[in-house]
Coordinates of C-alpha atoms in Angstrom, one line a residue:
M1 CA 3.3 2.3 84.7
Q2 CA 0.5 3.0 82.2
P3 CA -2.2 5.1 83.5
A4 CA -5.6 3.3 83.8
G5 CA -8.0 4.4 81.0
D6 CA -5.2 5.8 78.9
P7 CA -4.4 2.9 76.1
G8 CA -2.3 5.3 74.2
F9 CA 0.3 6.0 76.9
P10 CA 3.2 6.8 76.6
N11 CA 2.3 8.0 72.8
P12 CA 0.4 11.2 72.3
V13 CA -3.3 10.8 72.9
Q14 CA -5.3 10.9 69.7
S15 CA -7.5 14.0 69.1
D16 CA -11.3 13.6 69.2
P17 CA -12.6 12.6 65.8
V18 CA -13.5 15.3 63.4
E19 CA -15.5 15.2 60.2
V20 CA -13.5 15.5 57.0
D21 CA -15.4 18.1 55.1
E22 CA -13.1 18.8 52.2
P23 CA -14.1 18.0 48.7
L24 CA -11.9 15.1 48.4
I25 CA -12.7 12.1 45.9
T26 CA -14.1 9.2 48.0
Y27 CA -15.5 5.7 47.1
Q28 CA -17.8 3.9 49.5
G29 CA -16.5 6.4 52.3
K30 CA -13.0 5.9 51.7
I31 CA -10.8 8.8 50.6
L32 CA -9.0 7.9 47.3
P33 CA -6.1 10.3 47.3
Q34 CA -3.0 8.7 48.9
V35 CA -1.0 12.0 49.5
I36 CA -2.0 15.6 49.9
L37 CA 0.1 18.6 49.2
V38 CA -0.3 21.7 51.6
N39 CA 0.7 25.0 50.5
T40 CA -0.4 27.7 53.0
F41 CA 0.8 29.7 56.0
L42 CA -0.4 27.8 59.2
G43 CA -1.1 29.7 62.3
S44 CA -4.3 29.6 64.0
N45 CA -5.9 26.6 65.8
P46 CA -3.3 23.9 65.2
E47 CA -4.9 21.5 67.3
S48 CA -7.9 21.5 64.9
R49 CA -5.8 21.2 62.1
K50 CA -3.8 18.1 63.5
A51 CA -7.2 16.6 64.3
W52 CA -8.3 16.9 60.6
H53 CA -5.0 15.5 59.3
Q54 CA -5.1 12.6 61.7
A55 CA -8.8 11.9 60.4
L56 CA -7.6 12.0 56.9
G57 CA -4.9 9.3 57.6
I58 CA -2.7 10.0 54.6
P59 CA 0.6 11.7 54.3
A60 CA 0.8 15.4 53.8
I61 CA 3.7 17.1 52.1
N62 CA 4.5 20.7 53.3
V63 CA 5.0 22.9 49.9
L64 CA 6.9 26.2 50.5
S65 CA 7.6 29.2 48.6
Y66 CA 10.8 31.3 48.6
R67 CA 9.0 34.7 49.4
S68 CA 12.4 36.7 49.9
G69 CA 13.6 36.8 46.3
T70 CA 14.3 35.2 42.8
R71 CA 15.5 31.9 41.9
E72 CA 19.1 33.1 41.6
E73 CA 18.9 34.7 45.2
Y74 CA 17.4 31.5 46.6
L75 CA 20.4 29.4 45.1
K76 CA 22.8 31.8 47.0
D77 CA 20.8 31.8 50.2
N78 CA 22.3 29.3 52.7
A79 CA 19.3 29.6 55.0
G80 CA 16.7 28.6 52.3
V81 CA 13.9 29.5 54.6
S82 CA 14.6 32.7 56.7
S83 CA 14.2 32.6 60.5
F84 CA 11.2 35.1 60.2
F85 CA 9.2 32.6 58.3
I86 CA 10.1 29.4 60.4
P87 CA 6.9 29.8 62.6
F88 CA 4.6 30.0 59.8
T89 CA 6.0 27.7 57.3
L90 CA 7.8 24.8 59.6
T91 CA 7.2 24.9 63.2
T92 CA 3.4 24.8 63.1
A93 CA 3.5 22.4 60.1
E94 CA 5.7 19.9 62.1
Y95 CA 3.6 20.0 65.2
I96 CA 0.5 19.2 62.7
G97 CA 2.1 16.4 61.2
L98 CA 3.2 17.7 57.8
Q99 CA 6.4 16.1 56.5
D100 CA 9.3 16.5 54.1
P101 CA 9.1 20.1 53.1
V102 CA 9.7 20.9 49.6
L103 CA 10.4 24.7 48.4
L104 CA 8.8 24.8 45.1
T105 CA 8.6 28.5 43.9
T106 CA 10.6 31.7 44.0
N107 CA 9.3 35.1 43.9
E108 CA 9.9 36.6 40.4
G109 CA 8.7 40.2 40.5
G110 CA 5.7 39.3 42.8
V111 CA 4.8 36.1 40.8
F112 CA 5.5 32.9 42.4
V113 CA 7.3 30.6 39.7
P114 CA 8.0 26.9 40.2
M115 CA 11.5 25.6 39.7
K116 CA 11.7 22.7 37.5
E117 CA 13.9 20.4 39.6
Q118 CA 11.9 21.3 42.7
L119 CA 8.6 20.3 41.0
D120 CA 10.3 17.0 39.9
L121 CA 11.3 16.4 43.5
L122 CA 7.9 17.1 44.8
V123 CA 6.0 15.0 42.2
G124 CA 8.5 12.2 42.8
K125 CA 8.0 12.4 46.5
A126 CA 4.2 12.3 46.2
I127 CA 4.3 9.2 43.8
N128 CA 6.6 7.2 45.9
L129 CA 4.6 7.8 49.1
A130 CA 1.5 6.8 47.3
R131 CA 3.1 3.7 46.0
L132 CA 4.5 2.8 49.5
N133 CA 0.9 3.2 50.8
L134 CA -0.7 1.0 48.2
K135 CA 2.0 -1.9 47.9
A136 CA 1.5 -5.0 49.7
N137 CA 3.9 -5.5 52.8
A138 CA 5.2 -8.5 51.3
D139 CA 6.2 -6.7 48.3
K140 CA 8.1 -3.8 50.0
H141 CA 11.8 -3.5 49.8
V142 CA 13.5 -1.7 52.9
A143 CA 17.0 -0.5 53.3
L144 CA 17.9 -0.1 57.1
L145 CA 21.1 1.8 57.8
F146 CA 22.8 2.0 61.3
W147 CA 25.3 4.5 62.4
N148 CA 28.9 3.4 63.3
H149 CA 29.6 5.8 66.4
P150 CA 31.7 5.8 68.5
P151 CA 34.1 4.6 65.8
G152 CA 34.9 0.8 66.1
E153 CA 34.8 -1.9 63.7
K154 CA 32.2 -3.9 65.7
N155 CA 30.1 -1.1 66.8
Q156 CA 26.5 -0.3 66.0
G157 CA 26.0 3.0 67.5
A158 CA 22.8 4.7 68.4
S159 CA 22.1 6.9 71.6
N160 CA 20.7 4.5 74.2
L161 CA 19.3 2.1 71.5
N162 CA 20.5 -1.7 71.6
V163 CA 20.7 -1.9 67.9
P164 CA 21.2 -5.6 67.2
R165 CA 18.6 -6.7 69.8
S166 CA 16.2 -4.0 68.6
L167 CA 16.6 -5.3 65.0
E168 CA 16.0 -8.8 65.8
Y169 CA 12.7 -7.6 67.6
L170 CA 11.7 -5.2 64.7
I171 CA 12.3 -7.8 62.1
N172 CA 9.9 -10.4 64.0
Q173 CA 7.4 -7.7 64.5
L174 CA 7.2 -6.8 60.6
Q175 CA 7.1 -10.4 59.6
S176 CA 3.9 -10.7 61.6
E177 CA 2.7 -7.8 59.4
G178 CA 3.4 -9.6 56.3
Y179 CA 6.9 -8.3 55.3
A180 CA 9.0 -10.7 53.5
F181 CA 12.0 -10.3 55.7
E182 CA 14.2 -13.1 56.9
S183 CA 15.0 -13.6 60.6
T184 CA 18.2 -13.0 62.4
T185 CA 19.5 -13.0 65.9
E186 CA 21.3 -10.5 68.0
E187 CA 24.5 -12.6 67.9
Q188 CA 24.3 -13.1 64.0
M189 CA 23.8 -9.3 63.7
I190 CA 26.9 -8.6 65.8
E191 CA 29.0 -11.1 63.9
A192 CA 27.9 -9.6 60.4
V193 CA 28.4 -6.0 61.5
G194 CA 32.0 -6.9 62.3
Q195 CA 32.4 -8.1 58.8
M196 CA 30.8 -5.1 57.0
L197 CA 32.7 -2.7 59.0
R198 CA 36.2 -4.2 58.9
P199 CA 37.3 -2.7 55.5
A200 CA 36.4 0.9 56.7
Y201 CA 39.0 0.3 59.5
R202 CA 41.7 -2.0 58.0
A203 CA 43.1 -1.1 54.6
G204 CA 43.3 -3.9 52.2
S205 CA 40.3 -6.0 53.8
I206 CA 37.9 -5.6 51.1
P207 CA 38.7 -8.8 49.6
E208 CA 38.0 -10.4 53.0
L209 CA 34.5 -8.9 52.9
M210 CA 33.9 -10.3 49.4
R211 CA 34.5 -13.8 50.6
T212 CA 31.5 -13.2 53.1
P213 CA 27.8 -13.0 51.9
H214 CA 27.6 -9.5 53.3
W215 CA 28.2 -7.3 50.3
D216 CA 27.0 -6.2 47.0
F217 CA 28.3 -4.4 44.0
L218 CA 27.5 -1.1 42.0
P219 CA 29.2 -0.9 38.6
L220 CA 31.2 2.2 38.2
E221 CA 29.6 2.9 34.8
R222 CA 26.1 2.9 36.5
Y223 CA 27.6 5.5 39.0
R224 CA 29.1 7.7 36.4
T225 CA 25.8 7.6 34.3
W226 CA 24.0 9.0 37.4
Y227 CA 26.9 11.3 38.3
A228 CA 26.9 12.9 34.9
T229 CA 23.3 14.0 35.5
L230 CA 24.3 16.3 38.5
P231 CA 25.0 20.1 38.0
E232 CA 28.6 20.9 37.0
S233 CA 29.0 22.9 40.4
V234 CA 28.0 20.0 42.4
R235 CA 30.6 17.5 40.6
N236 CA 33.3 20.2 40.8
D237 CA 32.6 20.3 44.6
I238 CA 32.9 16.7 45.0
E239 CA 35.9 16.2 42.9
A240 CA 37.7 19.2 44.5
R241 CA 37.6 17.3 47.7
W242 CA 37.6 13.6 46.7
G243 CA 39.0 13.5 43.2
D244 CA 37.6 11.2 40.5
P245 CA 35.4 8.3 41.4
E246 CA 38.1 5.7 40.4
T247 CA 40.3 6.9 43.2
S248 CA 37.8 5.6 45.9
A249 CA 39.1 3.1 48.4
W250 CA 36.0 1.1 47.8
I251 CA 36.6 0.5 44.0
T252 CA 37.4 -3.1 43.1
S253 CA 36.9 -5.5 40.2
R254 CA 34.4 -8.3 39.8
E255 CA 34.5 -10.5 36.8
G256 CA 36.3 -7.9 34.9
I257 CA 33.9 -5.2 36.0
I258 CA 35.0 -2.1 38.0
G259 CA 32.7 -0.8 40.6
F260 CA 32.0 -0.1 44.4
V261 CA 31.8 -2.7 47.1
I262 CA 28.6 -2.2 49.1
P263 CA 28.6 -3.8 52.5
C264 CA 25.1 -5.0 53.3
M265 CA 23.4 -7.9 55.2
K266 CA 20.5 -9.3 52.9
L267 CA 17.5 -10.5 54.9
G268 CA 14.9 -11.1 52.0
N269 CA 13.3 -8.0 51.1
L270 CA 15.4 -6.2 53.8
V271 CA 18.9 -5.0 53.6
V272 CA 20.9 -4.1 56.8
M273 CA 23.9 -1.9 56.3
P274 CA 26.3 0.5 57.9
Q275 CA 25.6 4.2 57.0
P276 CA 29.0 4.9 55.0
S277 CA 31.9 6.8 56.4
R278 CA 31.8 10.6 55.6
G279 CA 35.4 10.2 54.6
E280 CA 36.8 7.3 52.6
M281 CA 37.9 5.3 55.8
A282 CA 36.3 5.4 59.3
S283 CA 39.8 4.9 60.9
T284 CA 41.1 8.4 60.0
E285 CA 41.2 11.2 62.5
E286 CA 39.3 13.3 60.0
E287 CA 36.2 11.1 60.2
K288 CA 35.4 12.5 63.8
K289 CA 35.5 15.9 62.4
L290 CA 33.2 15.2 59.5
F291 CA 30.3 13.8 61.3
H292 CA 28.6 17.3 61.6
D293 CA 30.4 19.0 58.9
T294 CA 28.0 20.7 56.7
R295 CA 30.6 22.0 54.4
Q296 CA 32.5 19.1 53.3
P297 CA 30.7 17.0 50.5
P298 CA 30.4 13.3 50.9
G299 CA 32.8 11.0 49.0
H300 CA 32.2 8.9 46.1
A301 CA 31.7 5.7 48.1
Y302 CA 29.0 7.4 50.3
L303 CA 27.0 8.7 47.2
A304 CA 27.4 5.3 45.6
S305 CA 25.9 3.4 48.7
Y306 CA 22.8 5.5 48.5
L307 CA 22.6 5.2 44.8
W308 CA 22.6 1.3 45.1
I309 CA 20.0 1.7 47.7
R310 CA 17.8 3.8 45.5
E311 CA 18.2 2.3 42.0
Q312 CA 19.8 -1.2 42.2
F313 CA 18.2 -2.4 45.4
A314 CA 15.1 -0.3 44.6
A315 CA 14.0 0.3 48.3
D316 CA 10.5 1.5 48.8
A317 CA 11.7 3.1 52.1
I318 CA 14.8 3.9 53.8
V319 CA 15.1 3.5 57.6
H320 CA 17.9 5.4 59.4
F321 CA 17.9 3.3 62.6
G322 CA 18.6 5.4 65.7
T323 CA 20.2 8.9 66.9
H324 CA 21.8 9.7 64.7
G325 CA 23.3 9.4 61.3
T326 CA 25.2 11.8 59.1
Q327 CA 23.0 12.2 56.0
E328 CA 21.0 15.0 57.4
W329 CA 24.5 16.9 58.2
T330 CA 25.6 16.8 54.7
P331 CA 26.2 20.2 52.9
G332 CA 23.2 22.3 51.7
K333 CA 20.6 24.9 52.9
E334 CA 19.5 24.9 56.3
R335 CA 15.8 24.7 55.4
G336 CA 13.8 24.6 52.2
L337 CA 16.7 22.5 50.4
W338 CA 17.4 22.6 46.9
A339 CA 16.9 19.3 44.9
Y340 CA 20.7 19.2 44.4
D341 CA 21.7 19.8 48.1
Y342 CA 23.4 16.6 49.3
P343 CA 20.7 15.4 51.7
N344 CA 18.5 15.1 48.8
L345 CA 21.1 13.7 46.4
L346 CA 21.5 10.8 48.8
A347 CA 17.9 9.9 49.9
G348 CA 16.4 11.0 46.4
N349 CA 12.6 10.7 46.6
V350 CA 12.6 7.5 48.9
P351 CA 10.5 7.9 51.9
V352 CA 12.8 7.9 55.1
I353 CA 11.7 6.8 58.4
Y354 CA 13.9 7.6 61.4
P355 CA 13.6 6.0 64.8
Y356 CA 15.0 8.7 67.2
I357 CA 15.4 9.0 71.0
V358 CA 12.8 11.3 72.5
D359 CA 15.2 13.6 74.4
N360 CA 17.3 15.0 71.4
I361 CA 14.7 17.5 70.1
G362 CA 17.2 19.8 68.5
E363 CA 18.9 17.5 66.2
A364 CA 15.6 15.7 65.5
I365 CA 14.4 18.9 64.1
H366 CA 17.5 18.8 61.8
V367 CA 16.2 15.3 60.6
K368 CA 12.8 16.6 59.7
R369 CA 14.0 19.6 57.9
R370 CA 17.2 18.5 56.2
G371 CA 17.1 14.8 56.5
R372 CA 13.7 14.0 54.9
G373 CA 13.0 11.9 58.0
V374 CA 9.6 11.1 59.5
I375 CA 10.5 10.9 63.2
V376 CA 9.5 7.7 65.4
S377 CA 10.4 8.7 68.9
H378 CA 11.7 6.0 71.3
Q379 CA 12.1 6.5 75.0
T380 CA 15.3 6.7 77.0
P381 CA 15.9 3.3 78.7
A382 CA 15.0 2.6 82.4
F383 CA 17.7 3.1 85.0
S384 CA 18.8 0.3 87.3
P385 CA 21.8 -0.2 89.6
A386 CA 24.8 -1.1 87.4
G387 CA 26.3 -3.4 90.0
L388 CA 30.3 -3.9 90.4
S389 CA 32.7 -6.2 88.6
D390 CA 34.3 -9.0 90.6
D391 CA 37.5 -6.9 91.3
F392 CA 35.4 -4.1 92.8
V393 CA 33.4 -6.2 94.8
Q394 CA 36.3 -7.4 96.6
I395 CA 37.5 -4.0 97.1
N396 CA 34.0 -3.1 98.4
D397 CA 34.0 -5.9 100.8
L398 CA 37.5 -4.6 102.2
I399 CA 36.2 -1.1 102.7
R400 CA 33.1 -2.3 104.5
E401 CA 35.2 -4.6 106.6
Y402 CA 37.7 -1.6 107.4
Q403 CA 34.7 0.6 108.1
S404 CA 33.2 -2.0 110.7
L405 CA 36.6 -2.4 112.3
A406 CA 37.1 1.4 112.8
A407 CA 33.6 1.7 114.2
C408 CA 34.3 -1.1 116.8
R409 CA 37.5 0.6 118.0
T410 CA 35.6 4.0 118.6

């Protein structure tokens, strides 16, 4: 029940209004910058700082420095940000509301020097956040991915979240806010999911998927053009595990062009799609072991799916729908990720929104620090008596009858 006088319940109560006294560019009382970059240690008075950011009402990106050593040492460091610096650089920043941290500089003999690829990463994120803020809702393209766990060709998995029903509700709500999304029903979603997932569980069924409307196509040539831009060390890592892109189980030919089949349900400016399998096929026993494996690189089909989202569909935002997916568990540093660590290779500079169950704090932190996700918490479902199936109702009645007879005899 919602407490009287608390319209924000169960969400956090807004802080008391504060005056923004920073020298920011304004026009007719409105702050013009769409994104701010914050590069400082955060320690004292976090409540005041949080209120200040809420008053600004614009995204703030947390910019970090590798204080422990040089670029060469940073690239070899699996931690990225040492545990000593976590309270000052990450924990308080997350509480305040800073998002999507970028480690920008390394310590070169006492001088902090930016890394080019990290600067490109930071600028790209800031520009895409600003564009998302300025673009009309009707023009925004959104890619929504659901996780398929526990495995099964008709399953949409998320911890205590009814995915198809929630999607039906979400789409209706976003339509009312001007998004050019097409409606769907819970039943239609369930049917489409079965068609999109089947090739991951049944070898040779990609042609069957291609006879439905629920797929798209990424030419292999386009994938190879992007793939060639990756550092040699990254390509060697992928190929040592998965071979050449042409060997992927998701490669096929369309009108004489070789490419990847991308399962997706198109709903206007929204696409709904399964998060790809970490392995080539979801039906293998290996797939279960890969869910949380931060050592094995994702396969070519996994990479191709996210490339299709970023470049061919040109998503303005990615929604990882429900707890939890696998993008944030791909290899790379624990914190302060390199531009070519796999979570960044997948999502790129596209803003990520991540509805996440409120009781899984530990893995939600992983989403914030590695998955680029802005967490939107949802509550655990209310509990109610489950009831009994018809067979158990009969057994229960017989037990009660026996107990009654036994009581009469005594």
